[in-house]
Amino acid sequence: MSLGRLRELLSRSEPTLCGWSSLADPVVHEILLGGFDALILDGQHGLQGAADLREGCARAALLGKPAIVRVAPGDLALAGRAVDFGASGVILPMVDNADDARRFAKALRYMPGGMRSFGPTRAADLFKMAPRDYLAAADDAVLSFAMIETANAYADLDAILAVPELGGVFIGPSDLSMALGGGVLDPKGEATDRAIDDIAARGRAAGKAIAIYALDSADARRYAEMGCQLIGIASDVAILKAGCARLVAEFRG
Ligand code: 3PY
Ligand code: MG
C-alpha cells in the first residue's frame, strides 16, 4: 500500500467508511480491515496502548488499508509515534483553538515547516520506502485531523480552518452536543445536526478534509449527505454488543 492511499480515498466522490476499534486485539483489527475502507484505532477512549496501536498500524499497512490513530487530548508525543508506526493520519480530540490545531499539525510535519522529529522506524519499511523517500513524501501524505467538539473550537472554527498545515477536521457529535447544549448528551439532536452541517460546509469551503464519527449507518448516511468525506462508524465493541442482542432476540423470538 502506498503512503498516499488515504489521500487517494479522500479524493473520491464517495465517502470513506472506517472501522472503529476500541479493542486491543489484532484479529479484531484484521476483521474490521476486511470490512471497511480504513481503520481508526482509538487511543483516547479505546482500550489499547501504544504497542497495540503499533500492531494495528502494521496490520493495516500489510493488508493494504490506511490506519488512522486517535490519541488522547494533547498527546502530541503519541501523535508523532503513531505516524512512525505507519499511521496515515492522526486525530487529536478536544482541540480548543487555532493554536492547539497549529501545534498539532506541525507535530506531524518535518522541519523546516513543522516539528516532527525524523525516525520513521516502522513506517518506512511498511510502505517499502527508503527513509529519504519517506521524508520527501510524508508531509503531503500524512493527515492531521483536529477534532471539533468543544464550544471554543466551534467558535474559533474559521481560525482553525485557516491553519495551512492542518489536513482536516474531525467532528465529535457527542462532545459537540454537550458543548453546545449545556452538558446534555444529544449526538443525534437537531441542534447538533445543524452545527455538524455548518462545520462540514465551512470546512469544505476552506478546502479541508471533513471527517466525523457516526453511531450507526443512518447517521453515517446523513453525515455523508452533509459532505463528510471520512466516517468512522460504530465500534468493534458496539458491533459485538449489537450482534449478541440480535442473536438472543432472534432465538427468544
Ligand atoms: C464524540 O462524538 O465526541 C467523539 O469523540 C466520537 O468518538
Ligand atoms: Mg469526543
Short mmCIF file of C-alpha atoms and ligand atoms in Angstrom, two decimals:
data_model
loop_
_atom_site.label_atom_id
_atom_site.label_comp_id
_atom_site.label_asym_id
_atom_site.label_seq_id
_atom_site.Cartn_x
_atom_site.Cartn_y
_atom_site.Cartn_z
CA MET A 1 0.00 0.00 0.00
CA SER A 2 1.26 3.47 -0.79
CA LEU A 3 1.69 6.10 1.88
CA GLY A 4 -0.66 8.34 -0.13
CA ARG A 5 -3.57 5.85 -0.07
CA LEU A 6 -5.61 7.81 2.49
CA ARG A 7 -5.47 10.96 0.36
CA GLU A 8 -6.44 8.89 -2.69
CA LEU A 9 -9.50 7.56 -0.82
CA LEU A 10 -10.44 11.09 0.22
CA SER A 11 -10.24 12.36 -3.35
CA ARG A 12 -13.08 10.03 -4.45
CA SER A 13 -16.63 11.31 -4.63
CA GLU A 14 -17.93 8.55 -2.34
CA PRO A 15 -17.22 8.76 1.40
CA THR A 16 -14.56 6.62 3.04
CA LEU A 17 -16.14 4.37 5.66
CA CYS A 18 -13.80 3.45 8.51
CA GLY A 19 -13.99 0.71 11.09
CA TRP A 20 -13.51 1.98 14.62
CA SER A 21 -11.52 -0.08 17.06
CA SER A 22 -11.52 0.19 20.83
CA LEU A 23 -10.24 -3.34 21.41
CA ALA A 24 -6.58 -4.22 21.54
CA ASP A 25 -6.90 -7.40 19.53
CA PRO A 26 -5.05 -7.87 16.24
CA VAL A 27 -7.71 -10.30 14.98
CA VAL A 28 -10.44 -7.72 15.64
CA HIS A 29 -8.34 -5.15 13.76
CA GLU A 30 -7.99 -7.62 10.89
CA ILE A 31 -11.74 -8.28 10.73
CA LEU A 32 -12.53 -4.55 10.66
CA LEU A 33 -9.89 -4.01 7.97
CA GLY A 34 -11.58 -6.72 5.91
CA GLY A 35 -14.94 -4.97 6.10
CA PHE A 36 -14.16 -1.27 5.85
CA ASP A 37 -12.09 1.09 3.68
CA ALA A 38 -9.75 2.02 6.52
CA LEU A 39 -9.33 1.57 10.28
CA ILE A 40 -9.44 4.11 13.09
CA LEU A 41 -7.62 2.92 16.20
CA ASP A 42 -8.94 4.72 19.25
CA GLY A 43 -6.21 5.51 21.75
CA GLN A 44 -8.39 8.03 23.62
CA HIS A 45 -11.37 6.05 24.94
CA GLY A 46 -10.28 2.75 23.39
CA LEU A 47 -8.70 0.00 25.46
CA GLN A 48 -5.39 -0.05 23.66
CA GLY A 49 -1.89 1.08 24.46
CA ALA A 50 0.98 2.14 22.23
CA ALA A 51 2.05 -1.44 21.45
CA ASP A 52 -1.49 -2.31 20.29
CA LEU A 53 -1.64 0.82 18.13
CA ARG A 54 1.69 -0.15 16.63
CA GLU A 55 0.44 -3.63 15.73
CA GLY A 56 -2.81 -2.18 14.36
CA CYS A 57 -0.95 0.22 12.08
CA ALA A 58 1.27 -2.62 10.83
CA ARG A 59 -1.67 -4.94 10.18
CA ALA A 60 -3.47 -2.20 8.26
CA ALA A 61 -0.46 -1.45 6.06
CA LEU A 62 0.19 -5.16 5.43
CA LEU A 63 -3.46 -5.66 4.45
CA GLY A 64 -3.36 -2.63 2.14
CA LYS A 65 -5.64 -0.27 4.06
CA PRO A 66 -4.81 3.00 5.84
CA ALA A 67 -4.80 3.27 9.64
CA ILE A 68 -5.68 6.45 11.49
CA VAL A 69 -4.89 6.76 15.20
CA ARG A 70 -6.86 8.86 17.67
CA VAL A 71 -4.57 9.88 20.53
CA ALA A 72 -5.60 11.28 23.92
CA PRO A 73 -6.16 15.07 24.24
CA GLY A 74 -2.89 16.98 23.87
CA ASP A 75 -0.80 13.83 23.32
CA LEU A 76 1.47 15.10 20.58
CA ALA A 77 4.20 12.66 21.61
CA LEU A 78 1.96 9.69 20.76
CA ALA A 79 0.81 11.51 17.61
CA GLY A 80 4.43 11.51 16.40
CA ARG A 81 4.91 7.88 17.40
CA ALA A 82 1.70 6.86 15.60
CA VAL A 83 2.96 8.15 12.27
CA ASP A 84 6.31 6.46 12.92
CA PHE A 85 4.32 3.24 13.49
CA GLY A 86 2.79 3.69 10.00
CA ALA A 87 -0.46 5.59 10.61
CA SER A 88 -1.60 7.63 7.61
CA GLY A 89 -3.47 10.07 9.81
CA VAL A 90 -3.87 11.16 13.42
CA ILE A 91 -6.94 12.55 15.18
CA LEU A 92 -6.42 14.91 18.13
CA PRO A 93 -9.50 15.22 20.40
CA MET A 94 -10.61 18.27 22.41
CA VAL A 95 -8.71 20.79 20.27
CA ASP A 96 -9.90 24.11 21.72
CA ASN A 97 -8.49 26.80 19.43
CA ALA A 98 -6.30 27.54 16.41
CA ASP A 99 -3.09 27.44 18.46
CA ASP A 100 -3.87 23.85 19.55
CA ALA A 101 -4.60 22.94 15.94
CA ARG A 102 -1.39 24.57 14.67
CA ARG A 103 0.84 22.87 17.25
CA PHE A 104 -0.77 19.53 16.41
CA ALA A 105 -0.49 19.92 12.64
CA LYS A 106 3.15 20.98 12.95
CA ALA A 107 3.89 17.94 15.16
CA LEU A 108 3.11 15.76 12.11
CA ARG A 109 5.30 17.70 9.66
CA TYR A 110 9.07 17.66 9.33
CA MET A 111 11.30 20.70 9.66
CA PRO A 112 11.57 23.41 8.46
CA GLY A 113 7.76 23.73 8.32
CA GLY A 114 6.99 21.56 11.31
CA MET A 115 8.27 19.92 14.48
CA ARG A 116 8.18 16.20 13.62
CA SER A 117 11.42 14.52 14.54
CA PHE A 118 12.88 12.17 11.92
CA GLY A 119 12.73 8.44 12.71
CA PRO A 120 10.08 6.55 10.70
CA THR A 121 11.30 3.34 12.32
CA ARG A 122 8.41 1.16 11.15
CA ALA A 123 6.60 3.40 8.70
CA ALA A 124 9.30 3.49 6.01
CA ASP A 125 9.57 -0.32 5.99
CA LEU A 126 5.79 -0.84 5.97
CA PHE A 127 5.42 1.47 2.97
CA LYS A 128 8.54 -0.07 1.38
CA MET A 129 10.27 3.28 1.13
CA ALA A 130 13.84 4.34 1.69
CA PRO A 131 13.93 6.73 4.68
CA ARG A 132 14.76 9.71 2.42
CA ASP A 133 11.82 8.90 0.14
CA TYR A 134 9.53 8.63 3.16
CA LEU A 135 10.83 12.03 4.32
CA ALA A 136 10.09 13.56 0.92
CA ALA A 137 6.53 12.20 0.79
CA ALA A 138 5.30 12.19 4.38
CA ASP A 139 4.31 15.85 4.91
CA ASP A 140 1.88 15.72 2.00
CA ALA A 141 0.61 12.23 2.66
CA VAL A 142 0.02 12.21 6.43
CA LEU A 143 -3.20 13.89 7.54
CA SER A 144 -3.78 15.71 10.83
CA PHE A 145 -7.42 15.84 11.94
CA ALA A 146 -8.31 18.36 14.67
CA MET A 147 -11.48 17.35 16.47
CA ILE A 148 -14.20 19.97 16.59
CA GLU A 149 -16.16 19.11 19.71
CA THR A 150 -15.77 21.99 22.17
CA ALA A 151 -17.64 25.30 22.23
CA ASN A 152 -14.38 27.23 21.86
CA ALA A 153 -13.27 25.16 18.87
CA TYR A 154 -16.63 25.75 17.17
CA ALA A 155 -16.40 29.48 17.90
CA ASP A 156 -12.80 29.52 16.59
CA LEU A 157 -13.61 27.33 13.55
CA ASP A 158 -12.56 29.84 10.88
CA ALA A 159 -9.17 30.35 12.53
CA ILE A 160 -8.71 26.57 12.90
CA LEU A 161 -9.62 26.05 9.23
CA ALA A 162 -7.09 28.75 8.29
CA VAL A 163 -4.18 26.71 9.72
CA PRO A 164 -2.43 25.78 6.46
CA GLU A 165 -0.69 22.68 7.83
CA LEU A 166 -3.93 21.15 9.12
CA GLY A 167 -5.27 18.30 6.98
CA GLY A 168 -8.84 18.26 8.17
CA VAL A 169 -11.36 18.45 10.96
CA PHE A 170 -12.98 15.50 12.70
CA ILE A 171 -16.37 16.20 14.22
CA GLY A 172 -17.29 14.53 17.53
CA PRO A 173 -21.12 14.62 17.73
CA SER A 174 -21.31 13.50 21.38
CA ASP A 175 -18.96 16.04 22.91
CA LEU A 176 -20.16 18.71 20.48
CA SER A 177 -23.77 18.17 21.58
CA MET A 178 -22.73 18.55 25.23
CA ALA A 179 -20.61 21.62 24.47
CA LEU A 180 -23.43 23.38 22.65
CA GLY A 181 -26.33 22.03 24.71
CA GLY A 182 -25.43 22.85 28.30
CA GLY A 183 -23.96 19.43 29.06
CA VAL A 184 -26.84 17.37 27.64
CA LEU A 185 -25.69 14.40 25.55
CA ASP A 186 -27.65 14.53 22.29
CA PRO A 187 -25.44 13.46 19.37
CA LYS A 188 -28.41 12.84 17.07
CA GLY A 189 -30.29 16.03 18.02
CA GLU A 190 -31.42 18.69 15.54
CA ALA A 191 -29.20 21.40 17.02
CA THR A 192 -26.19 19.05 16.84
CA ASP A 193 -27.00 18.21 13.22
CA ARG A 194 -27.24 21.93 12.37
CA ALA A 195 -23.78 22.53 13.85
CA ILE A 196 -22.36 19.48 12.01
CA ASP A 197 -23.83 20.70 8.72
CA ASP A 198 -22.33 24.14 9.31
CA ILE A 199 -18.87 22.75 10.22
CA ALA A 200 -18.90 20.47 7.16
CA ALA A 201 -19.89 23.30 4.81
CA ARG A 202 -17.31 25.74 6.16
CA GLY A 203 -14.63 23.04 6.24
CA ARG A 204 -15.28 22.07 2.62
CA ALA A 205 -15.20 25.73 1.58
CA ALA A 206 -11.81 26.04 3.29
CA GLY A 207 -10.52 23.00 1.37
CA LYS A 208 -10.10 20.77 4.41
CA ALA A 209 -10.98 17.09 4.68
CA ILE A 210 -14.17 16.61 6.72
CA ALA A 211 -14.39 13.59 8.98
CA ILE A 212 -16.88 12.51 11.63
CA TYR A 213 -17.85 9.73 13.99
CA ALA A 214 -21.23 8.07 13.34
CA LEU A 215 -23.05 5.88 15.82
CA ASP A 216 -24.84 3.89 13.10
CA SER A 217 -25.43 3.69 9.36
CA ALA A 218 -28.40 6.12 9.42
CA ASP A 219 -26.15 8.76 10.99
CA ALA A 220 -23.38 7.92 8.54
CA ARG A 221 -25.68 8.40 5.55
CA ARG A 222 -26.94 11.74 6.91
CA TYR A 223 -23.39 12.96 7.53
CA ALA A 224 -22.34 11.86 4.03
CA GLU A 225 -25.18 13.96 2.60
CA MET A 226 -23.83 16.90 4.61
CA GLY A 227 -20.48 16.48 2.83
CA CYS A 228 -18.50 14.43 5.34
CA GLN A 229 -15.84 12.51 3.42
CA LEU A 230 -14.44 10.20 6.07
CA ILE A 231 -16.78 8.48 8.51
CA GLY A 232 -15.78 6.30 11.44
CA ILE A 233 -18.76 4.11 12.27
CA ALA A 234 -19.88 2.38 15.48
CA SER A 235 -17.03 0.39 17.06
CA ASP A 236 -15.89 -3.19 17.48
CA VAL A 237 -17.49 -3.16 20.95
CA ALA A 238 -20.79 -1.76 19.63
CA ILE A 239 -20.86 -4.25 16.74
CA LEU A 240 -20.31 -7.19 19.13
CA LYS A 241 -22.98 -5.98 21.53
CA ALA A 242 -25.48 -5.40 18.72
CA GLY A 243 -24.71 -8.85 17.26
CA CYS A 244 -25.23 -10.53 20.65
CA ALA A 245 -28.51 -8.69 21.26
CA ARG A 246 -29.79 -9.58 17.78
CA LEU A 247 -28.98 -13.29 18.12
CA VAL A 248 -30.57 -13.53 21.57
CA ALA A 249 -33.68 -11.67 20.39
CA GLU A 250 -33.95 -13.92 17.29
CA PHE A 251 -33.53 -17.05 19.41
CA ARG A 252 -36.09 -15.99 22.00
CA GLY A 253 -38.46 -14.79 19.30
C1 3PY B 1 -17.58 12.39 20.03
O1 3PY B 1 -18.66 12.13 19.46
O2 3PY B 1 -17.44 13.25 20.91
C2 3PY B 1 -16.39 11.65 19.66
O3 3PY B 1 -15.33 11.96 20.12
C3 3PY B 1 -16.55 10.48 18.74
O4 3PY B 1 -15.77 9.44 19.14
MG MG B 2 -15.37 13.28 21.71
#
